[in-house]
Coordinates of C-alpha atoms and ligand atoms in Angstrom, one line a residue:
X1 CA 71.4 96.2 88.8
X2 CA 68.6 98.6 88.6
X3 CA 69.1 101.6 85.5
X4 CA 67.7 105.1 86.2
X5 CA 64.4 105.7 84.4
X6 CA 65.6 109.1 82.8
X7 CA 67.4 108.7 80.2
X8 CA 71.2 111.1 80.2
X9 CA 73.5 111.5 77.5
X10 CA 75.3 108.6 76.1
X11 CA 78.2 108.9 78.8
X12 CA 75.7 108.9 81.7
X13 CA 73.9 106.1 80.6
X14 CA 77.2 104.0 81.0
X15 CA 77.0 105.0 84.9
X16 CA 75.9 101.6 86.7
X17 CA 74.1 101.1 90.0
X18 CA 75.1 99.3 93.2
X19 CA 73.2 95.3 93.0
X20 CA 71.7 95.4 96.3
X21 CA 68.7 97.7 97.2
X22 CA 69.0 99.8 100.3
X23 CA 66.3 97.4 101.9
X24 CA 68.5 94.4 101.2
X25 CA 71.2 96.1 103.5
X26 CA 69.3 97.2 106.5
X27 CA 70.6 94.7 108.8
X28 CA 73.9 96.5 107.9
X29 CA 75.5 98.8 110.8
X30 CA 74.8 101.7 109.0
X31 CA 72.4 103.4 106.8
X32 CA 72.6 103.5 102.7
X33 CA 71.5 106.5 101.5
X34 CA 70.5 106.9 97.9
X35 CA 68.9 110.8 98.5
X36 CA 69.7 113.8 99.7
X37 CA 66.3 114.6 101.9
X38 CA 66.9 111.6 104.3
X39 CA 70.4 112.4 104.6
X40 CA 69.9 115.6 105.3
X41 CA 67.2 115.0 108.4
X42 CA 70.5 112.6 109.4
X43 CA 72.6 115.7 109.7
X44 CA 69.5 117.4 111.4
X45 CA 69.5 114.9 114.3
X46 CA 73.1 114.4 114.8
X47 CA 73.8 118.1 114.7
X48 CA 70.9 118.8 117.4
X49 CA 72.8 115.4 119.6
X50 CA 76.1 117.8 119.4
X51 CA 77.9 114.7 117.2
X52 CA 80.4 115.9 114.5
X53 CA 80.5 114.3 111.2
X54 CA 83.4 113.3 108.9
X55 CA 82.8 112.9 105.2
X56 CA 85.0 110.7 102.9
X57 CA 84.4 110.9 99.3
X58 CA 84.9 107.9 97.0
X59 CA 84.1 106.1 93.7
X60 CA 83.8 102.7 95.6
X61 CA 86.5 99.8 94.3
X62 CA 87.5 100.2 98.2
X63 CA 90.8 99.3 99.1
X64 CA 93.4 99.8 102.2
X65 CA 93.8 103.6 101.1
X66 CA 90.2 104.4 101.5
X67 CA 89.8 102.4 104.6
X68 CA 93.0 104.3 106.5
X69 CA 91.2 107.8 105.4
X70 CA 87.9 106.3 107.3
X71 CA 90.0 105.2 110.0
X72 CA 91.4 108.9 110.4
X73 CA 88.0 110.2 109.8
X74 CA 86.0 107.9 112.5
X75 CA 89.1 108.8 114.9
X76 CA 88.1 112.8 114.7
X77 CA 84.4 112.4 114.0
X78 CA 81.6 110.6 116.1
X79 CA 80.0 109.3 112.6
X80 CA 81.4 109.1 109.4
X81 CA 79.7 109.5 106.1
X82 CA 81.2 107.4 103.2
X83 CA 80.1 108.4 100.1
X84 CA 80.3 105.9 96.9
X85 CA 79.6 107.2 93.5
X86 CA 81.5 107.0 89.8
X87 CA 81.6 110.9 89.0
X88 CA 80.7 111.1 85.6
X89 CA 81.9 114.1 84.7
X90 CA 85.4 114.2 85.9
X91 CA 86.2 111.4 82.9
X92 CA 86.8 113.2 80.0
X93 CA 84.7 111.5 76.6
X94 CA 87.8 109.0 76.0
X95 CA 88.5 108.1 79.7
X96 CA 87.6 104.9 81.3
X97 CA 84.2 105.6 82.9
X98 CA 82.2 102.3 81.3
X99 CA 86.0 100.1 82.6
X100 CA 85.9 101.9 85.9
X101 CA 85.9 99.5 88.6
X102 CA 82.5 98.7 90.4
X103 CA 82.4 96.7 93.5
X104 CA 79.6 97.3 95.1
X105 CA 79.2 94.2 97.4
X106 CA 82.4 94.0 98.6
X107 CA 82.6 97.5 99.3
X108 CA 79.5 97.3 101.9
X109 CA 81.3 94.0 103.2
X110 CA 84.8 96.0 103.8
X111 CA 82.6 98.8 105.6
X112 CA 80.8 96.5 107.5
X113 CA 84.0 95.0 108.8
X114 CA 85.7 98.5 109.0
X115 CA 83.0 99.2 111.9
X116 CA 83.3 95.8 113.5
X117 CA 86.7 97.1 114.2
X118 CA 86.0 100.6 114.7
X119 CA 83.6 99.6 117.6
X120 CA 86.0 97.3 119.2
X121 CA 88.6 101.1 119.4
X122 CA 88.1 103.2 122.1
X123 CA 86.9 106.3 121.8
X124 CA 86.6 105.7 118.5
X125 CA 83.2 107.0 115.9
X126 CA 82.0 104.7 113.6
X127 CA 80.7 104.6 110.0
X128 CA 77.2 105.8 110.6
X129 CA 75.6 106.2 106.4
X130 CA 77.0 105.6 102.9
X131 CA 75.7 107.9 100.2
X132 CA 75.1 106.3 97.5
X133 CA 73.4 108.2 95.0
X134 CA 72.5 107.8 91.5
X135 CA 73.8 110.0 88.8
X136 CA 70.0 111.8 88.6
X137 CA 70.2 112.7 92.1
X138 CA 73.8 113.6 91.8
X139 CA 72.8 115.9 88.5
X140 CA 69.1 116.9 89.2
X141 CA 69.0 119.6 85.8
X142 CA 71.2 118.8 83.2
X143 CA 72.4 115.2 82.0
X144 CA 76.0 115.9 83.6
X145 CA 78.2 116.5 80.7
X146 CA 81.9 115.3 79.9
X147 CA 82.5 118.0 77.2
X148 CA 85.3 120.6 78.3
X149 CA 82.7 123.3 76.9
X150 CA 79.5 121.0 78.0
X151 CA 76.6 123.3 79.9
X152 CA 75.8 122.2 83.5
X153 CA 76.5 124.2 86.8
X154 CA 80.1 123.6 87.0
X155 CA 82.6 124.7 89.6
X156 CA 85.8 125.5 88.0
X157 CA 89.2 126.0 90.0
X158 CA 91.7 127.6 88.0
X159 CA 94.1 128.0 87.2
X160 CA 95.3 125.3 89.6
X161 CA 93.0 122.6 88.0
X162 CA 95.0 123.0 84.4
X163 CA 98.3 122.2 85.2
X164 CA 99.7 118.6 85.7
X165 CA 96.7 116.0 85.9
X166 CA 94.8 118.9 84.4
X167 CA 96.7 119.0 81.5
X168 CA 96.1 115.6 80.0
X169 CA 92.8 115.5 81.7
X170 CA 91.3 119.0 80.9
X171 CA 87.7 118.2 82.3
X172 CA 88.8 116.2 85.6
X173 CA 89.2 118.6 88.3
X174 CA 86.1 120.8 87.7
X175 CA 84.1 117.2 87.6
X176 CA 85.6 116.9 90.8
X177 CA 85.6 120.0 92.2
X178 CA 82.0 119.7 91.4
X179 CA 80.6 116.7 92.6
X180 CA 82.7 117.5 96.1
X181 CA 80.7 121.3 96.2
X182 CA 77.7 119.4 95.7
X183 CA 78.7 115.6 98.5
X184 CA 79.7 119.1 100.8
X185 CA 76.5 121.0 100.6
X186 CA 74.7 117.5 101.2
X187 CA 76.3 116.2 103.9
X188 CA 77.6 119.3 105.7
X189 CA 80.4 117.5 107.2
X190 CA 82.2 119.3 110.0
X191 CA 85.6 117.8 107.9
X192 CA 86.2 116.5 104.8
X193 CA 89.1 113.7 104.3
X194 CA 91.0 113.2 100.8
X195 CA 94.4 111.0 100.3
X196 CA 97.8 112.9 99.9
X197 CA 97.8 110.3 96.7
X198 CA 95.3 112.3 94.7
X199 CA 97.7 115.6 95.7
X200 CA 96.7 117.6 93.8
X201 CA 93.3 117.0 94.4
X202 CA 94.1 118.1 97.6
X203 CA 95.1 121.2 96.6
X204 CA 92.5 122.2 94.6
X205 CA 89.6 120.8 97.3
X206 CA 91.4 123.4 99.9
X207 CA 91.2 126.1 97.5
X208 CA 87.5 125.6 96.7
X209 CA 86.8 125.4 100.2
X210 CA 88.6 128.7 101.0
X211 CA 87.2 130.6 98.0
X212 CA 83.8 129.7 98.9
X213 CA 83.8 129.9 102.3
X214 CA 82.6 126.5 103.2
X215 CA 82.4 125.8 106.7
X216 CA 84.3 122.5 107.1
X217 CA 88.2 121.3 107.8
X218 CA 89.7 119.1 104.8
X219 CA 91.7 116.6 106.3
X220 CA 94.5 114.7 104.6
X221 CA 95.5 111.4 105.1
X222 CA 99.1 109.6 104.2
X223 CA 99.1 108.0 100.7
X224 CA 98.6 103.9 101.7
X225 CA 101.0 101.7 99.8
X226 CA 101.7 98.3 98.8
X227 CA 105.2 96.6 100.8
X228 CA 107.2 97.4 98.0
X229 CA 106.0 101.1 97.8
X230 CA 103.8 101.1 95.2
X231 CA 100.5 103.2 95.5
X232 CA 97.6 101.8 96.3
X233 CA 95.1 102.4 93.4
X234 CA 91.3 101.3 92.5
X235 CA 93.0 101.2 88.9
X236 CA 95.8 98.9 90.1
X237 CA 93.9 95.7 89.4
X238 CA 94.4 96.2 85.6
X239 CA 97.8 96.0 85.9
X240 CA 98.8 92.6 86.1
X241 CA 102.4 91.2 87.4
X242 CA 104.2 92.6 84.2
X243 CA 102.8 96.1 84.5
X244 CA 102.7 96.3 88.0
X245 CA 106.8 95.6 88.1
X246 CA 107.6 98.5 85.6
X247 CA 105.0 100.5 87.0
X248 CA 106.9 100.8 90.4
X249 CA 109.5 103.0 88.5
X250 CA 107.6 106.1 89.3
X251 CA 107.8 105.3 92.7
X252 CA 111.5 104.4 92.5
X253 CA 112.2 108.0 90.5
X254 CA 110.2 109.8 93.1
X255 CA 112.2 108.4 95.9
X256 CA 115.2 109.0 94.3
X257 CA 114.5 112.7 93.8
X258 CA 113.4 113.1 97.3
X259 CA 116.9 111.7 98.9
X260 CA 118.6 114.3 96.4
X261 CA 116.9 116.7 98.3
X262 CA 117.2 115.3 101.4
X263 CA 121.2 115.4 101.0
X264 CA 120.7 118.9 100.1
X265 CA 120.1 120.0 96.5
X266 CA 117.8 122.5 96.3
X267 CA 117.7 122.9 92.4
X268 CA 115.2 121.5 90.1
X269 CA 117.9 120.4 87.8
X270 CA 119.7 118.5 90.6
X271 CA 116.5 116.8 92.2
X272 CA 114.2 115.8 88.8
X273 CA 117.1 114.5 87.0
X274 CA 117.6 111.4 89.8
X275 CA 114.0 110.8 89.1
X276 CA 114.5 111.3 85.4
X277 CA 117.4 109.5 85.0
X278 CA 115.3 106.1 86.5
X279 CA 112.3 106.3 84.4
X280 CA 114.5 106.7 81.4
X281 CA 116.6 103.6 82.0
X282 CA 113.3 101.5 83.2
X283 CA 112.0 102.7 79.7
X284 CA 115.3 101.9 77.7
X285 CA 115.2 98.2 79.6
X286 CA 111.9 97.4 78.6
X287 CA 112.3 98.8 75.0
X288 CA 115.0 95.7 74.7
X289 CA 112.6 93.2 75.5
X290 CA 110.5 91.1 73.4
X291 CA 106.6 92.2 73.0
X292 CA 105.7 89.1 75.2
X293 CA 108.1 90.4 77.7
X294 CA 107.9 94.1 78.1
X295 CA 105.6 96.7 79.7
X296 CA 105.9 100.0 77.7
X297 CA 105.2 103.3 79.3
X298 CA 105.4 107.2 78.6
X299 CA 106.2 109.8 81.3
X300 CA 103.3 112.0 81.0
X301 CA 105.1 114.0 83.5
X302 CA 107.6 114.6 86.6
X303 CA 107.2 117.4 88.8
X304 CA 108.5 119.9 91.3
X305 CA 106.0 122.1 92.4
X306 CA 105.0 124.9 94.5
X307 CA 102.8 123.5 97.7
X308 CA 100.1 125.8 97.4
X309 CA 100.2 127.4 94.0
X310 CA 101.6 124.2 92.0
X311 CA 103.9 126.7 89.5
X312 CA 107.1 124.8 88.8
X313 CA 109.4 125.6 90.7
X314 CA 113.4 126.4 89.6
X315 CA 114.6 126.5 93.0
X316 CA 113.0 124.6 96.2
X317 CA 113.1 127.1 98.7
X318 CA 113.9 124.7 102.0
X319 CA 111.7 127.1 104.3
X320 CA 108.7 126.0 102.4
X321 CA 109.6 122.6 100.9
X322 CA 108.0 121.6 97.6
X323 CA 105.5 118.6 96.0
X324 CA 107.3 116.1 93.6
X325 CA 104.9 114.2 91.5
X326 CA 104.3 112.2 88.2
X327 CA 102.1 110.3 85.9
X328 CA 103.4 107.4 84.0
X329 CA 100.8 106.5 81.3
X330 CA 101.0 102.3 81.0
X331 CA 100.9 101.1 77.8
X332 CA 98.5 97.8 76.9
X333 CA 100.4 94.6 76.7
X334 CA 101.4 93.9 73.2
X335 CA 101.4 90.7 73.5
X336 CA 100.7 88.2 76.5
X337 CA 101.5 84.6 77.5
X338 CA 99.3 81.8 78.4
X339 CA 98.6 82.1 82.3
X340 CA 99.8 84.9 82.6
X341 CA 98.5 87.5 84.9
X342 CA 97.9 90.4 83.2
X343 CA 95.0 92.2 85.4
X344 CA 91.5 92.4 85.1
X345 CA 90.9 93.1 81.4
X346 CA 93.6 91.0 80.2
X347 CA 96.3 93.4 79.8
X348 CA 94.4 95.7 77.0
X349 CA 93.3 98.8 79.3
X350 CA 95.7 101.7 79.4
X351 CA 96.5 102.3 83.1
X352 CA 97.3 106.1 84.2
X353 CA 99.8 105.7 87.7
X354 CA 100.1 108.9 89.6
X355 CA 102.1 109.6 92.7
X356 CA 103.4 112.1 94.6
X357 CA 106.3 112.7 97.6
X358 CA 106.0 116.2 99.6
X359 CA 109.5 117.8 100.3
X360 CA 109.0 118.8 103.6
X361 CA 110.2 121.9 104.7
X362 CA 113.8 122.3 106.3
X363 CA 113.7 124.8 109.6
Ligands
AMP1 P1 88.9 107.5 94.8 O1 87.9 106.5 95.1 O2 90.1 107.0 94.0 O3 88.3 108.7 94.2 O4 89.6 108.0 96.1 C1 88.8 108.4 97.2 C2 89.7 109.0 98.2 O5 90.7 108.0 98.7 C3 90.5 110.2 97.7 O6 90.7 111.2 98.6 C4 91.9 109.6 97.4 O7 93.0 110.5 97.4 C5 92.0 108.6 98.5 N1 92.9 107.5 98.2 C6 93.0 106.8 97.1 N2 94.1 106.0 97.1 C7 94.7 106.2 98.3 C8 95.9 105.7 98.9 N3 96.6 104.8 98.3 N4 96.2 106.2 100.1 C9 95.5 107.2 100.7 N5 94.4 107.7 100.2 C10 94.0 107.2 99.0

């Protein structure tokens, strides 16, 4: 674990770095990049050699969702860029960016067997570089700030980036509309892939990229999930078997909401009060329980919005369809039981759950 020699603001300073040096991982299939110059003379070559580049953007803790976005991006693209790096400034002061999952090792190893496979598909591109960068690199000026009114060269996305995550989480999508402006203008990928399970990051990624003009395609990629439908997650593994059960009622009041519209109910009445009426008895179930027994939650919200402007919609109008989505906010455990599984962190971190369902458009 090497720290970078500058010091940044207290928040930065909590940013941790992968354990293995780039030279440890040169026998590796592809190339870890920890700058942008090297990356960049990369891009040079493979651009001259007429090869097309697909970018996927993560904060590491890899899991089946990342790897199915790689999969789509090596199956478009004759080299795939991963990037890996904890945005600092898209967790606002009290968010979990020290907690935030780091799994550095395994991450390279899941790559590494990601482009065993890849090679063994035909026709298929492979993963050629991660970028890796530190937070210095990343944030060359300023320490990169968390503060909704913090200076730095910010890109801001509004007013699509206020509503829904945006509203509990007032600093998150210009942290991430920023860091992608910036993983963009590095790696000049001819597309850019992002999971329909951050959908609202979606959104706001297509804006920025028609606003300003960038020249590449953004790509979206189903939302992986676990058998019983819950959505895969880096934060998942602080749930625990308790959590992780209750959890799923987001999923289960999304679903339900969908097949209202799917029978045919078009207003917002109709379709959010299947989903409503699940999350509420889930809730009213676990408030009966003991403390060693229950996983408490609050709906931070359940939505029905426009596709492309995210306004809440009264009415779906069928031509156009609609996105449903929520945040649950799990509680920690009150109290746990000896053996019991309660996730990495022993129950005590708070675990946001998002999902999403698109309504897809009726002809
Ligand atoms: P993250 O590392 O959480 O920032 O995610 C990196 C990318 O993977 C984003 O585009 C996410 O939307 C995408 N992603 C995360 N979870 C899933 C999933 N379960 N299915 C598909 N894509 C996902």
């Amino acid at each position: 674990m090497f720290r970078q020699a500058r010091q940044l603001s207290t928040t930065a300073s909590l940013f941790k770095y992968p354990s293995s040096s780039p030279s440890s991982l040169r026998h590796y299939s592809f190339k870890v990049f920890r700058d942008v110059t090297p990356l960049r003379t990369l891009r040079r070559e493979l651009l001259l050699s007429k090869r097309t580049i697909g970018l996927v953007p993560t904060m590491g803790a890899l899991h089946e969702g990342h790897l199915s976005l790689i999969r789509q991006a090596a199956s478009e693209n004759t080299d795939v860029v991963v990037s890996i790096f904890v945005n600092p400034t898209q967790f606002g002061v009290n968010e979990d960016l020290s907690s935030y999952p780091r799994t550095w090792d395994a991450d390279v190893a899941k790559l590494e067997d990601l482009n065993s496979e890849l090679s063994d598909t035909n026709g298929s591109g492979r993963i050629t570089a991660i970028l890796a960068p530190t937070a210095q690199t990343m944030y060359p000026t300023l320490p990169p700030s968390s503060e909704v009114d913090g200076d730095g060269s910010f890109v801001t996305i509004t007013p699509l980036a206020k509503k829904l995550e945006g509203a509990s989480r007032p600093v998150f999508f210009r942290g991430v509309a920023t860091v992608c402006m910036k993983l963009f203008n590095i790696v000049g990928a001819d597309r850019v892939y992002f999971g329909q399970k951050d959908v609202q990051q979606t959104v706001v990624i297509k804006r920025m990229v028609k606003d300003f003009h960038i020249d590449t395609d953004v790509r979206i990629g189903p939302t992986t999930r676990e058998d019983d439908g819950l959505a895969m997650s880096s934060r998942n593994v602080y749930l625990g078997g308790r959590r992780r059960a209750v959890g799923l009622a987001l999923y289960k009041a999304l679903k339900a909401a969908e097949g209202s519209y799917e029978s045919g109910m078009l207003s917002r009445a109709d379709i959010l009060d299947a989903a409503n009426g699940i999350t509420r008895q889930v809730l009213s179930e676990q408030q009966s329980l003991s403390e060693t027994e229950r996983a408490l939650f609050e709906v931070d919200y359940i939505s029905l919005a426009d596709p492309d402007t995210l306004d809440e919609l009264d009415v779906v109008d069928p031509a156009k369809g609609a996105i449903l989505s929520g945040a649950l906010k799990m509680a920690p455990l009150e109290k746990t039981n000896s053996g019991e599984d309660c996730g990495l962190g022993d129950g005590k971190v708070p675990v946001r759950l998002i999902d999403n369902l698109i309504l897809k458009p009726v002809n």
